[in-house]
mmCIF file of C-alpha atoms in Angstrom:
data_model
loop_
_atom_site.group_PDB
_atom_site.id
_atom_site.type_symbol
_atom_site.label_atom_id
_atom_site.label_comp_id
_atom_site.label_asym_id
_atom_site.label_seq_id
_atom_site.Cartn_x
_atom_site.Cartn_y
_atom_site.Cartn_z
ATOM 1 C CA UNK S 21 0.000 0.000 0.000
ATOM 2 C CA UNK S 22 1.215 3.934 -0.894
ATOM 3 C CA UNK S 23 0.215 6.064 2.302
ATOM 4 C CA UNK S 24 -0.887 9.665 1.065
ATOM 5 C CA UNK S 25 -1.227 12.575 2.891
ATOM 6 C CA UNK S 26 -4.851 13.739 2.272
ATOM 7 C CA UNK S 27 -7.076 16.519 3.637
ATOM 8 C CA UNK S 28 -10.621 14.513 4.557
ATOM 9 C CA UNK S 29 -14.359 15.857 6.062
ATOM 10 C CA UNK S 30 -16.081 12.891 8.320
ATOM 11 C CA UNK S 31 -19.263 14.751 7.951
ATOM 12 C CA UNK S 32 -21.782 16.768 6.058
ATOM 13 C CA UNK S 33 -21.640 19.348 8.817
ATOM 14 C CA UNK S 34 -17.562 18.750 9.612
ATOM 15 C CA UNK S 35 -14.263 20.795 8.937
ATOM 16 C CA UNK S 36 -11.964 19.268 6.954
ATOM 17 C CA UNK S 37 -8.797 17.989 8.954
ATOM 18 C CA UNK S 38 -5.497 16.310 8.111
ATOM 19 C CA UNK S 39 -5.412 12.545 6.887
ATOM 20 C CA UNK S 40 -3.835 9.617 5.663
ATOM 21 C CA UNK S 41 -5.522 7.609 2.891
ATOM 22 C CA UNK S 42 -3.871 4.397 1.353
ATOM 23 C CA UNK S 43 -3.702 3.929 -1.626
ATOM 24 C CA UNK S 44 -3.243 0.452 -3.460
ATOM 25 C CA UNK S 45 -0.088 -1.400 -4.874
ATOM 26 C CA UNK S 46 0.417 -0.662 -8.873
ATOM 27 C CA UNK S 47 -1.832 -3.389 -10.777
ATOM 28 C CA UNK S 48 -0.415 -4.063 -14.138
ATOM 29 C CA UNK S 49 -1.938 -0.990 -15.908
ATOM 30 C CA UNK S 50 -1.728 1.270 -12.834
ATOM 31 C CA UNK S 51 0.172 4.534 -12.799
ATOM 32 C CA UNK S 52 0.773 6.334 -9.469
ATOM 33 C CA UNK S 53 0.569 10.271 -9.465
ATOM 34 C CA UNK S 54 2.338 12.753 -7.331
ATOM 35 C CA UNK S 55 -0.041 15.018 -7.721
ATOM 36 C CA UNK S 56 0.774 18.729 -7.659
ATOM 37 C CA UNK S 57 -2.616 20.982 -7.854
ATOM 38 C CA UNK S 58 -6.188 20.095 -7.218
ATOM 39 C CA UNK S 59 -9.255 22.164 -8.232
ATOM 40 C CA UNK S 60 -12.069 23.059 -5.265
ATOM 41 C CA UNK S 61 -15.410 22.118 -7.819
ATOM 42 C CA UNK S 62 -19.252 23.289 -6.527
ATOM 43 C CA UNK S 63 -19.521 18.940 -7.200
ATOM 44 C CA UNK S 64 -17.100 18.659 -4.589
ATOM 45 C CA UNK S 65 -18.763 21.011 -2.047
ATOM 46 C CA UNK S 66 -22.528 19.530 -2.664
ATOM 47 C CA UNK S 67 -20.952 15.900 -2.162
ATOM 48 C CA UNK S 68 -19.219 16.993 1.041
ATOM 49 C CA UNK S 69 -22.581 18.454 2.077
ATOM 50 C CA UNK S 70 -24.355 15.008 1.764
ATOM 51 C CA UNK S 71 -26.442 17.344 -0.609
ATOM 52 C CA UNK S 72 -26.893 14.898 -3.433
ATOM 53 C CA UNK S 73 -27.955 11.389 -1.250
ATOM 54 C CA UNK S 74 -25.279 9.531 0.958
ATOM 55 C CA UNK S 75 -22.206 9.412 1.499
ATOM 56 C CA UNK S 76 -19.535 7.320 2.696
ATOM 57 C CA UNK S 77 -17.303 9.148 5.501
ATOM 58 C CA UNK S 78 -14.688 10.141 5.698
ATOM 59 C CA UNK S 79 -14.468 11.620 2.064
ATOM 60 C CA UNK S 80 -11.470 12.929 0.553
ATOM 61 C CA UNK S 81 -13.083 15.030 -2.380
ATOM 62 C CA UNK S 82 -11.088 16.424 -5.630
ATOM 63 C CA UNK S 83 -11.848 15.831 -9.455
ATOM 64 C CA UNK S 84 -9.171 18.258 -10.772
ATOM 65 C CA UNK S 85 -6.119 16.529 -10.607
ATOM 66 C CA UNK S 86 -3.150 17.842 -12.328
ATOM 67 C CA UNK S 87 0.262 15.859 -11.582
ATOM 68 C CA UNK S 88 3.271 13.785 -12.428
ATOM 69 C CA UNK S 89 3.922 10.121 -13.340
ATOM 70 C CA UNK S 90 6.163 8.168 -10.285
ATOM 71 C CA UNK S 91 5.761 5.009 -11.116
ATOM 72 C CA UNK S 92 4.091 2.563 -13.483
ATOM 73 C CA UNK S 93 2.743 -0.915 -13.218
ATOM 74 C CA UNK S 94 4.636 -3.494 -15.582
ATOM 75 C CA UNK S 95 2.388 -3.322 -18.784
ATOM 76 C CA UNK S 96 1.830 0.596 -19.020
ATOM 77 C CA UNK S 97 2.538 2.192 -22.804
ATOM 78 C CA UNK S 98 0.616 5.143 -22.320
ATOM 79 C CA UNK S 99 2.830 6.762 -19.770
ATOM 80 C CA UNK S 100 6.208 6.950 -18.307
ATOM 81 C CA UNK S 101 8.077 7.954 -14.871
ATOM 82 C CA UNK S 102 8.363 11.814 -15.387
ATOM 83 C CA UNK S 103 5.023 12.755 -17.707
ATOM 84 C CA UNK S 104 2.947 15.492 -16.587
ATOM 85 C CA UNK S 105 -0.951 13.883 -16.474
ATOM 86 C CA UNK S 106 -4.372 14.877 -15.137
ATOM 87 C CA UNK S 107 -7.091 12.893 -14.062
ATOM 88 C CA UNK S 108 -10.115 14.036 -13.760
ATOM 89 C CA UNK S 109 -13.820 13.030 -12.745
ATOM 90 C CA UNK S 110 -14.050 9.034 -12.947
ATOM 91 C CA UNK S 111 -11.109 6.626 -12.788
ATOM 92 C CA UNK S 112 -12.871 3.730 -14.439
ATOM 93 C CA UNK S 113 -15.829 2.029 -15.988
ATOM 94 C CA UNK S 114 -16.956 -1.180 -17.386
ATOM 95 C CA UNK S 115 -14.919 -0.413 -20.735
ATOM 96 C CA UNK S 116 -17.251 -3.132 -22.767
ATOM 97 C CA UNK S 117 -20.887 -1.810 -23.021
ATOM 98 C CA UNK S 118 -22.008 0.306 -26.148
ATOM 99 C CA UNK S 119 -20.901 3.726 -24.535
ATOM 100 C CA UNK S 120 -17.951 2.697 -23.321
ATOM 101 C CA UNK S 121 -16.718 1.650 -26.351
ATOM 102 C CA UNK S 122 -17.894 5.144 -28.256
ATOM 103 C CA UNK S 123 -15.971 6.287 -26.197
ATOM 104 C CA UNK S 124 -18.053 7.857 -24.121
ATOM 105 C CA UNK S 125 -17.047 6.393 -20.491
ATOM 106 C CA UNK S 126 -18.736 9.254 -18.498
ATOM 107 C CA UNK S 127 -22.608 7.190 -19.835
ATOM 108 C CA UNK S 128 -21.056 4.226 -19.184
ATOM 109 C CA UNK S 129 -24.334 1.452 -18.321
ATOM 110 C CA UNK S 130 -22.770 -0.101 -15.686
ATOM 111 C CA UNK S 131 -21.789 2.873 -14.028
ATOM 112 C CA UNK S 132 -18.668 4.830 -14.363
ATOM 113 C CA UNK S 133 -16.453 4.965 -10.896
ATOM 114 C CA UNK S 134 -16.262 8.520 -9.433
ATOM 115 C CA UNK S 135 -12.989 9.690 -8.800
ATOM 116 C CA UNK S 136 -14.348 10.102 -5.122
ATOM 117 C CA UNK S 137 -17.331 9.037 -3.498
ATOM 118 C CA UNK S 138 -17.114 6.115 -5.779
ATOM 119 C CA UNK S 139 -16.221 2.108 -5.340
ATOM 120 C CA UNK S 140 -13.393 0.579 -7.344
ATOM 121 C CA UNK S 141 -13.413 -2.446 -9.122
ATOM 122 C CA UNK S 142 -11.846 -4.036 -5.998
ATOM 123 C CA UNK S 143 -14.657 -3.276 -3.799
ATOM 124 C CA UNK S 144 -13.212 -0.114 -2.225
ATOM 125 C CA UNK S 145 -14.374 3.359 -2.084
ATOM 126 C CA UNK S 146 -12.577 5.867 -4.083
ATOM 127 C CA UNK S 147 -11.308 8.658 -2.797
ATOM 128 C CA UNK S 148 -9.871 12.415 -4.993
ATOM 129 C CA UNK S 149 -7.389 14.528 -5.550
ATOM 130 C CA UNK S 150 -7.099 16.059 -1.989
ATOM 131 C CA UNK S 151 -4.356 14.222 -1.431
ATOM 132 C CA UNK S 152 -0.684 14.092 -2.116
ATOM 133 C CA UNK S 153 -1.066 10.538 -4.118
ATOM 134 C CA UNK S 154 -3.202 8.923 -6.636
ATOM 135 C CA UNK S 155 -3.324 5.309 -8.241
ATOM 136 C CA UNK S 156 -5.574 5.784 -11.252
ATOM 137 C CA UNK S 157 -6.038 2.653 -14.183
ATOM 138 C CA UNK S 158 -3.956 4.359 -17.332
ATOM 139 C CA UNK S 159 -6.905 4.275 -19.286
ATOM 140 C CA UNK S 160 -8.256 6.960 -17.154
ATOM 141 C CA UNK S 161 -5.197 9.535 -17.190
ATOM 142 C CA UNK S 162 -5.101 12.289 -19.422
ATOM 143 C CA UNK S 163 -1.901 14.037 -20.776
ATOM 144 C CA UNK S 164 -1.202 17.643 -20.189
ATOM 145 C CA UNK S 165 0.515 19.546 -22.772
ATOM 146 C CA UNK S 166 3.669 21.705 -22.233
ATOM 147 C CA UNK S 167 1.887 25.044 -22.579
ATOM 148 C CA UNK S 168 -0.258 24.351 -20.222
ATOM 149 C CA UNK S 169 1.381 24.610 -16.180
ATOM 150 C CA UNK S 170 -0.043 22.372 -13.886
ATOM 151 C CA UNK S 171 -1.873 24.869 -11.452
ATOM 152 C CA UNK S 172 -4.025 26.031 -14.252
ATOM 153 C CA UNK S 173 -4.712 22.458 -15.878
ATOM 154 C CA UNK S 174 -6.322 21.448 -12.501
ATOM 155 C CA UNK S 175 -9.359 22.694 -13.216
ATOM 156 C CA UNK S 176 -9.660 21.871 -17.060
ATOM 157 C CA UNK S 177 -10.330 18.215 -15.827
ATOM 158 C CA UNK S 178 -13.618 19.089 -14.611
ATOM 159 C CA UNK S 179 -14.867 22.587 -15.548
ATOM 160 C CA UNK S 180 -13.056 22.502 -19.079
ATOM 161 C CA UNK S 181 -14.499 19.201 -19.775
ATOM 162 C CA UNK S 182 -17.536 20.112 -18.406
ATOM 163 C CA UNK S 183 -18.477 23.055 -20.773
ATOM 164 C CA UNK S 184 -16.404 22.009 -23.715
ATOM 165 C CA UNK S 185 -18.007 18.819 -24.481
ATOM 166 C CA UNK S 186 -22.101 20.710 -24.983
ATOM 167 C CA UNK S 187 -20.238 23.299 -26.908
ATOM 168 C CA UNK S 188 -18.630 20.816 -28.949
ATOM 169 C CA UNK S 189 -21.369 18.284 -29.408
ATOM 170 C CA UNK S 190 -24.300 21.053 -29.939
ATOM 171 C CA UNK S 191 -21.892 22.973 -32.551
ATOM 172 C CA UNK S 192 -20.763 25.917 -31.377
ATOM 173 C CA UNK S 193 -19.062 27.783 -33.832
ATOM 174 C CA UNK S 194 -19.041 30.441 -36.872
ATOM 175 C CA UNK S 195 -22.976 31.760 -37.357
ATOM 176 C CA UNK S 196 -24.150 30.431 -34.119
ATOM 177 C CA UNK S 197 -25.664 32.517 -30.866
ATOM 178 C CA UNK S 198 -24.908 31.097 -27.926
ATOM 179 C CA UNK S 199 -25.628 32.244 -24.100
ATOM 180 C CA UNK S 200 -23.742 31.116 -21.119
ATOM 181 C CA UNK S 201 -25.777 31.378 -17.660
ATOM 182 C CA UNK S 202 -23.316 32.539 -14.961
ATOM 183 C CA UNK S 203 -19.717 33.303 -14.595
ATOM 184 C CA UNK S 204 -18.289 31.032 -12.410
ATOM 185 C CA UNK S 205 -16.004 28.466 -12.548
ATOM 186 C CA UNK S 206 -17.676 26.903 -15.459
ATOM 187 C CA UNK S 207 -19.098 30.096 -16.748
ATOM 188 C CA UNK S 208 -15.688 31.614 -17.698
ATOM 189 C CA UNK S 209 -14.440 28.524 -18.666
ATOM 190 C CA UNK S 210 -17.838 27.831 -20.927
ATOM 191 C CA UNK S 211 -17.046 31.738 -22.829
ATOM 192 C CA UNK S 212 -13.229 31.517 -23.814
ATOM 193 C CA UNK S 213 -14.381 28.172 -25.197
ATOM 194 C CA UNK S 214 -17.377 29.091 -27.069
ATOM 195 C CA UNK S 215 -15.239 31.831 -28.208
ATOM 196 C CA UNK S 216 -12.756 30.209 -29.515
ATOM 197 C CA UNK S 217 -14.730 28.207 -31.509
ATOM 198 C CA UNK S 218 -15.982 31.212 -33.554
ATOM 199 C CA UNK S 219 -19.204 31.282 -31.491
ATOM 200 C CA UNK S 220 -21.115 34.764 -30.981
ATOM 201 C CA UNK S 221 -21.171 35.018 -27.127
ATOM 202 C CA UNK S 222 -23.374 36.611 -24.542
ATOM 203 C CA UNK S 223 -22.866 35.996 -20.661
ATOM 204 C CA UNK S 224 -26.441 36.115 -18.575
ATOM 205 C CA UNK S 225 -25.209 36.921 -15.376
ATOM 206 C CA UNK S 226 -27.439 38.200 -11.887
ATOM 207 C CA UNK S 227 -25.798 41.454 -11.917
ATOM 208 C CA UNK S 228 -23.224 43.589 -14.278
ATOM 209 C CA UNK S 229 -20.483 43.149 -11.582
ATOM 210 C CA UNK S 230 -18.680 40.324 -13.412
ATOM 211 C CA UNK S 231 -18.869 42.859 -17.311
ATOM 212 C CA UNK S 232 -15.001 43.491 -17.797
ATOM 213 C CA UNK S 233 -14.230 40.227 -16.725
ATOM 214 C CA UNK S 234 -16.675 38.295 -19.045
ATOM 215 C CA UNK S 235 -15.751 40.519 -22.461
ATOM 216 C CA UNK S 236 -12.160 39.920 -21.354
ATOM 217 C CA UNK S 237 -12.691 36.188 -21.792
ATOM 218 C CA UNK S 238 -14.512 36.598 -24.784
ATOM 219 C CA UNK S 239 -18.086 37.555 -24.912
ATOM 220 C CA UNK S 240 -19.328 39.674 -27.247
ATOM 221 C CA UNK S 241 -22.312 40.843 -24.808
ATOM 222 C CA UNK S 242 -23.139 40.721 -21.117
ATOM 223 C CA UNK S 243 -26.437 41.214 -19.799
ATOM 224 C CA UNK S 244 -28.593 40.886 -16.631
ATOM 225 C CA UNK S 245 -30.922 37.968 -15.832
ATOM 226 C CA UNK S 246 -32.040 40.771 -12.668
ATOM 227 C CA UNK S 247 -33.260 43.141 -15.187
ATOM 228 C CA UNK S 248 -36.249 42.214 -16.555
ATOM 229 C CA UNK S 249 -35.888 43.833 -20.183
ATOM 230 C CA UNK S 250 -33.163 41.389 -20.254
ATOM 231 C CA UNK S 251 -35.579 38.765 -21.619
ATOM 232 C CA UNK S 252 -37.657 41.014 -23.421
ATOM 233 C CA UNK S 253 -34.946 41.916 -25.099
ATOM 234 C CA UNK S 254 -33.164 38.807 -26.430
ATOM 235 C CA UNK S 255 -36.580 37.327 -26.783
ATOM 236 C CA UNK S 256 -35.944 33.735 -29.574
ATOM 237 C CA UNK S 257 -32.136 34.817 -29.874
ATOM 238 C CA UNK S 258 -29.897 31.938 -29.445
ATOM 239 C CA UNK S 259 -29.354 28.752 -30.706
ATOM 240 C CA UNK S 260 -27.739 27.240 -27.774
ATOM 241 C CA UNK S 261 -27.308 28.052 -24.275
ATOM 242 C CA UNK S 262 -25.199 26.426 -21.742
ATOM 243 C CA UNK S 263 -26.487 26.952 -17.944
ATOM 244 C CA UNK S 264 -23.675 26.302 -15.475
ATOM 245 C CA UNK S 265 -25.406 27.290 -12.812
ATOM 246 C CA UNK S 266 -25.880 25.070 -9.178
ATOM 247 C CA UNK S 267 -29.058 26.618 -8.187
ATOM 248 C CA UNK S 268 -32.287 26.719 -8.698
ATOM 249 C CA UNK S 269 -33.493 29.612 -11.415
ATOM 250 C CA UNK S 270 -36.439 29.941 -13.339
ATOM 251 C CA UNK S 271 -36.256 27.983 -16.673
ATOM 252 C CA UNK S 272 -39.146 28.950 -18.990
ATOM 253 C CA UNK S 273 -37.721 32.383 -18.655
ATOM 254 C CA UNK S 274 -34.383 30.932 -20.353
ATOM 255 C CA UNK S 275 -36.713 28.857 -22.912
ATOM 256 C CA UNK S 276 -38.152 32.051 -24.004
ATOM 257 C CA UNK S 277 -34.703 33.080 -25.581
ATOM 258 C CA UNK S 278 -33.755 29.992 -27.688
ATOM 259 C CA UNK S 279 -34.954 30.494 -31.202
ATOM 260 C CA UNK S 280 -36.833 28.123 -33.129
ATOM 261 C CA UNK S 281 -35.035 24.346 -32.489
ATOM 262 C CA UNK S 282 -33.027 25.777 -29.748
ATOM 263 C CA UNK S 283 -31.357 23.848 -26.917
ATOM 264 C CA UNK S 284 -30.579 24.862 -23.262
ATOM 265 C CA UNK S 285 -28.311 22.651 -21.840
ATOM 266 C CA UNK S 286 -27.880 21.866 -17.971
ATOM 267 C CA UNK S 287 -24.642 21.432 -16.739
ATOM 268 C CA UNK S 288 -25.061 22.901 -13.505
ATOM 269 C CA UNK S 289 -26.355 20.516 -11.118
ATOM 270 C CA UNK S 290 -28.529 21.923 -8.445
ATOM 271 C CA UNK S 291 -29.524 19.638 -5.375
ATOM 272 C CA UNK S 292 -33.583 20.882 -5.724
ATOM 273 C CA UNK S 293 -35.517 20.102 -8.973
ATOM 274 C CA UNK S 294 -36.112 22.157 -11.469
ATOM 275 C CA UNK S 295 -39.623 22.439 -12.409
ATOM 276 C CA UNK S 296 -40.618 23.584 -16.442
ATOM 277 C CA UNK S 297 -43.570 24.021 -18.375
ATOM 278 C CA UNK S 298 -43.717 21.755 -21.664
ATOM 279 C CA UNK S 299 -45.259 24.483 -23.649
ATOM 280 C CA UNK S 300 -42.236 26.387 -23.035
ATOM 281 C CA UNK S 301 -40.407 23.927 -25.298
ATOM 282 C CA UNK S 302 -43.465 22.711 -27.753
ATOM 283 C CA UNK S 303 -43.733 26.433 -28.834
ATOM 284 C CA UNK S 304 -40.659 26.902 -31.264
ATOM 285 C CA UNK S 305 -39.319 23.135 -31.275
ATOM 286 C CA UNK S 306 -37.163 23.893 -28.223
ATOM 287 C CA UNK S 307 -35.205 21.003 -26.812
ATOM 288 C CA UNK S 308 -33.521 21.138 -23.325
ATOM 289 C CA UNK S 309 -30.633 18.729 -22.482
ATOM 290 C CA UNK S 310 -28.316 17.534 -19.957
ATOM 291 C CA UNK S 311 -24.270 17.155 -20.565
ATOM 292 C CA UNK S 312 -21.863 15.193 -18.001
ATOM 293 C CA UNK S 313 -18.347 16.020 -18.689
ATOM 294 C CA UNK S 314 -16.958 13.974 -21.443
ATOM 295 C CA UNK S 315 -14.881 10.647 -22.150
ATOM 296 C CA UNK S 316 -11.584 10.519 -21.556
ATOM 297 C CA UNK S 317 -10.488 10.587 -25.780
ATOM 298 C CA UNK S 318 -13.046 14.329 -25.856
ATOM 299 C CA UNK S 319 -11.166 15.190 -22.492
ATOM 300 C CA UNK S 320 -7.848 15.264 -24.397
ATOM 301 C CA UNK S 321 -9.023 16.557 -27.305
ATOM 302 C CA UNK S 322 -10.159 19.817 -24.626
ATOM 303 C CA UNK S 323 -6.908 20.267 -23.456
ATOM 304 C CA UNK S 324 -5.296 20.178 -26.826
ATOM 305 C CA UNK S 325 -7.618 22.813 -27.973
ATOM 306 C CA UNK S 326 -7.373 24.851 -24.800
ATOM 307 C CA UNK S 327 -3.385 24.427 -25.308
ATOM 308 C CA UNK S 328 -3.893 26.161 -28.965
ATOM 309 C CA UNK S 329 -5.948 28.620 -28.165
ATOM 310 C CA UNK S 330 -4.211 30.098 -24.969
ATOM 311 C CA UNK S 331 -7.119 28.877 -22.713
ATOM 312 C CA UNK S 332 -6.881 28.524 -19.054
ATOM 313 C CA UNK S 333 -8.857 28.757 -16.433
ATOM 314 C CA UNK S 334 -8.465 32.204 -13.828
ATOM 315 C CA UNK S 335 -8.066 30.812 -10.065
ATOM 316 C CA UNK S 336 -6.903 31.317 -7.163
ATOM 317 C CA UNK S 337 -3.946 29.009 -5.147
ATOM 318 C CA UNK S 338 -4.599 28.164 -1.532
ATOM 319 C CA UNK S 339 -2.859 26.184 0.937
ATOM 320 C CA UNK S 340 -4.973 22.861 2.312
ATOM 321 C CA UNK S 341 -5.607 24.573 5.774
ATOM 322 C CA UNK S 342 -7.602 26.910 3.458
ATOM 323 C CA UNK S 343 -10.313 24.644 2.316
ATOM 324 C CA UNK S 344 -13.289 25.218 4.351
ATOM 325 C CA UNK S 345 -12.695 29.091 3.859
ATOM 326 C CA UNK S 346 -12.640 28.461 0.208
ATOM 327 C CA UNK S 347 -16.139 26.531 0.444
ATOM 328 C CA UNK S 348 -17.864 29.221 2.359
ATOM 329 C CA UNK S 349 -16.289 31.744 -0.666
ATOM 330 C CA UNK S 350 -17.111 29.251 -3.247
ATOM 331 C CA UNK S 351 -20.915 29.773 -1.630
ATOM 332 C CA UNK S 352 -21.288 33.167 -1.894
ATOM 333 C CA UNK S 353 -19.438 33.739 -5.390
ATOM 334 C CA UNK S 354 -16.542 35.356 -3.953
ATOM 335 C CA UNK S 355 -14.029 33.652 -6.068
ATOM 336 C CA UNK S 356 -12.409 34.304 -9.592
ATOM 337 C CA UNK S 357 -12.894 32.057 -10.787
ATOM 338 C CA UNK S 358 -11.603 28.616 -9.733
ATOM 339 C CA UNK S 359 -9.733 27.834 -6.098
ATOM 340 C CA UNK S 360 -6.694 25.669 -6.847
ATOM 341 C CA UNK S 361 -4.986 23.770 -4.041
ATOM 342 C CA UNK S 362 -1.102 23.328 -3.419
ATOM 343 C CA UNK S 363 -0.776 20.004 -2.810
ATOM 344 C CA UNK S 364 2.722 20.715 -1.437
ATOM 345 C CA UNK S 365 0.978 22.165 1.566
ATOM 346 C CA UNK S 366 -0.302 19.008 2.927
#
């Protein structure tokens, strides 16, 4: 067994404190991680919470894993001692069943396993990238390019992946509208992609306090969701829009700005259901969709693109005694625009 240094919460009510966590002897296609930064994700936070159904304390959270390569087991080809990797939000899945084999590991139908909060193939639970060490199945590891350092990667494994697989998929690009709700972590993630792909951009924020910030990372137009004219406004304007938002909002009012065959896609994940009205969508053809991140092949293929296009993520390094502050901050939306955490500080 590895022994990592970890930070872990034994409740959905606890602080976290200092750990150890084993982790288990390289298998054959096993590659063990030093890892360097880990991203602070809202998944991480409603998970800790107990928010979305139980969990198995203690829990050592983290899905944005950026490291490097100490070891292999004896049949690895993908990687070697020395590589800079990521890992990001599942370590593993059945490999064998129709999605899996597409490529497409995140639907797999037996279930992927989470990266934390998850049981391995040898009956254990997982636990993330709060830690110091990781044994992940090479399969599930992810290479980061040079241009990219390792701080700013971190986050790219969840909140790049997360926003850059409905962008790709729905066709972002030249001639198309497309709105991003919020500018968080995934919001400003969600614009410099969309942007990149030739999309026209507008950010529907709460306020105008986040303006500067959102045309600096791309959008062509920021407006507010409090200000009613707002939707008035861009009444049937877009052809796609990606909500990243982990709360609870009003969704017809959204409908009412996708044009005819429009799609507003959920990646947000809020713990209380969202309620719609179906004429909202039968009107103009409307169609409203979920994503979850993407395989591990379109994960690669995002940080290659966000390597040519000079993407990265904005954020913030903390030390691990600085966690629970950066929860309560994550909260309230007093962060830009991702908390990273130096794993050196454990």
């Amino acid at each position: 067994m590895i022994t990592a240094k970890a930070r872990a919460v034994d409740g959905p009510d606890k602080t976290f404190r200092a750990a150890e966590i084993n982790r288990r002897d390289l298998d054959s296609f096993d590659v063990l991680i030093e890892i360097k930064y880990a991203g602070i994700c809202h998944s991480d936070i409603h998970t800790a919470h107990g928010e979305w159904g139980p969990v198995n304390y203690p829990l050592v959270p983290g899905h944005e894993i950026a490291g490097i390569v100490t070891d292999v087991g004896p049949r690895v080809t993908k990687y070697k001692v020395g590589d800079r990797v990521g890992v990001g939000c599942m370590v593993d899945s059945c490999g064998k069943c129709e999605n899996c084999r597409k490529g497409e590991e995140q639907y797999c139908l037996k279930g992927k396993v989470d990266t934390y909060a998850g049981v391995d193939k040898y009956g254990e639970p997982t636990q993330g990238g709060y830690s110091t060490h990781i044994v992940v199945t090479e399969d599930f590891v992810v290479s980061i390019p040079e241009k990219i350092s390792l701080d700013v990667a971190a986050p790219l494994l969840c909140a790049g992946i997360t926003t850059y697989s409905p962008l790709s998929h729905w066709g972002a690009g030249q001639g198309k509208r497309v709105a991003v709700v919020g500018m968080g972590g995934l919001g400003h993630m969600a614009v410099q992609i969309a942007h990149a792909m030739g999309a026209e951009v507008t950010v529907l924020s709460q306020t105008l306090g986040k303006k500067e910030d959102g045309l600096q990372f791309g959008a062509d137009y920021y407006y507010a969701t409090s200000e009613q004219e707002t939707f008035t406004k861009l009444s049937g304007y877009f052809d796609l829009i990606i909500n990243t938002v982990s709360a609870k909002i009003d969704i017809d009012a959204y409908f009412s700005l996708l044009t005819l065959d429009g799609t507003l896609v959920n990646v947000g994940a809020p713990a209380e259901p969202l309620s719609l009205n179906v004429m909202s969508l039968i009107g103009h053809r409307r169609s409203f969709a979920g994503s979850m991140i993407g395989g591990i092949r379109e994960t690669q293929e995002m940080l290659n693109f966000c390597a040519k296009h000079n993407i990265v993520p904005k954020i913030e390094v903390i030390s691990a005694d600085q966690i629970d502050e950066a929860y309560k901050r994550v909260l309230v939306s007093d962060v830009k625009y991702r908390f990273v955490i130096d794993i050196s500080t454990m």
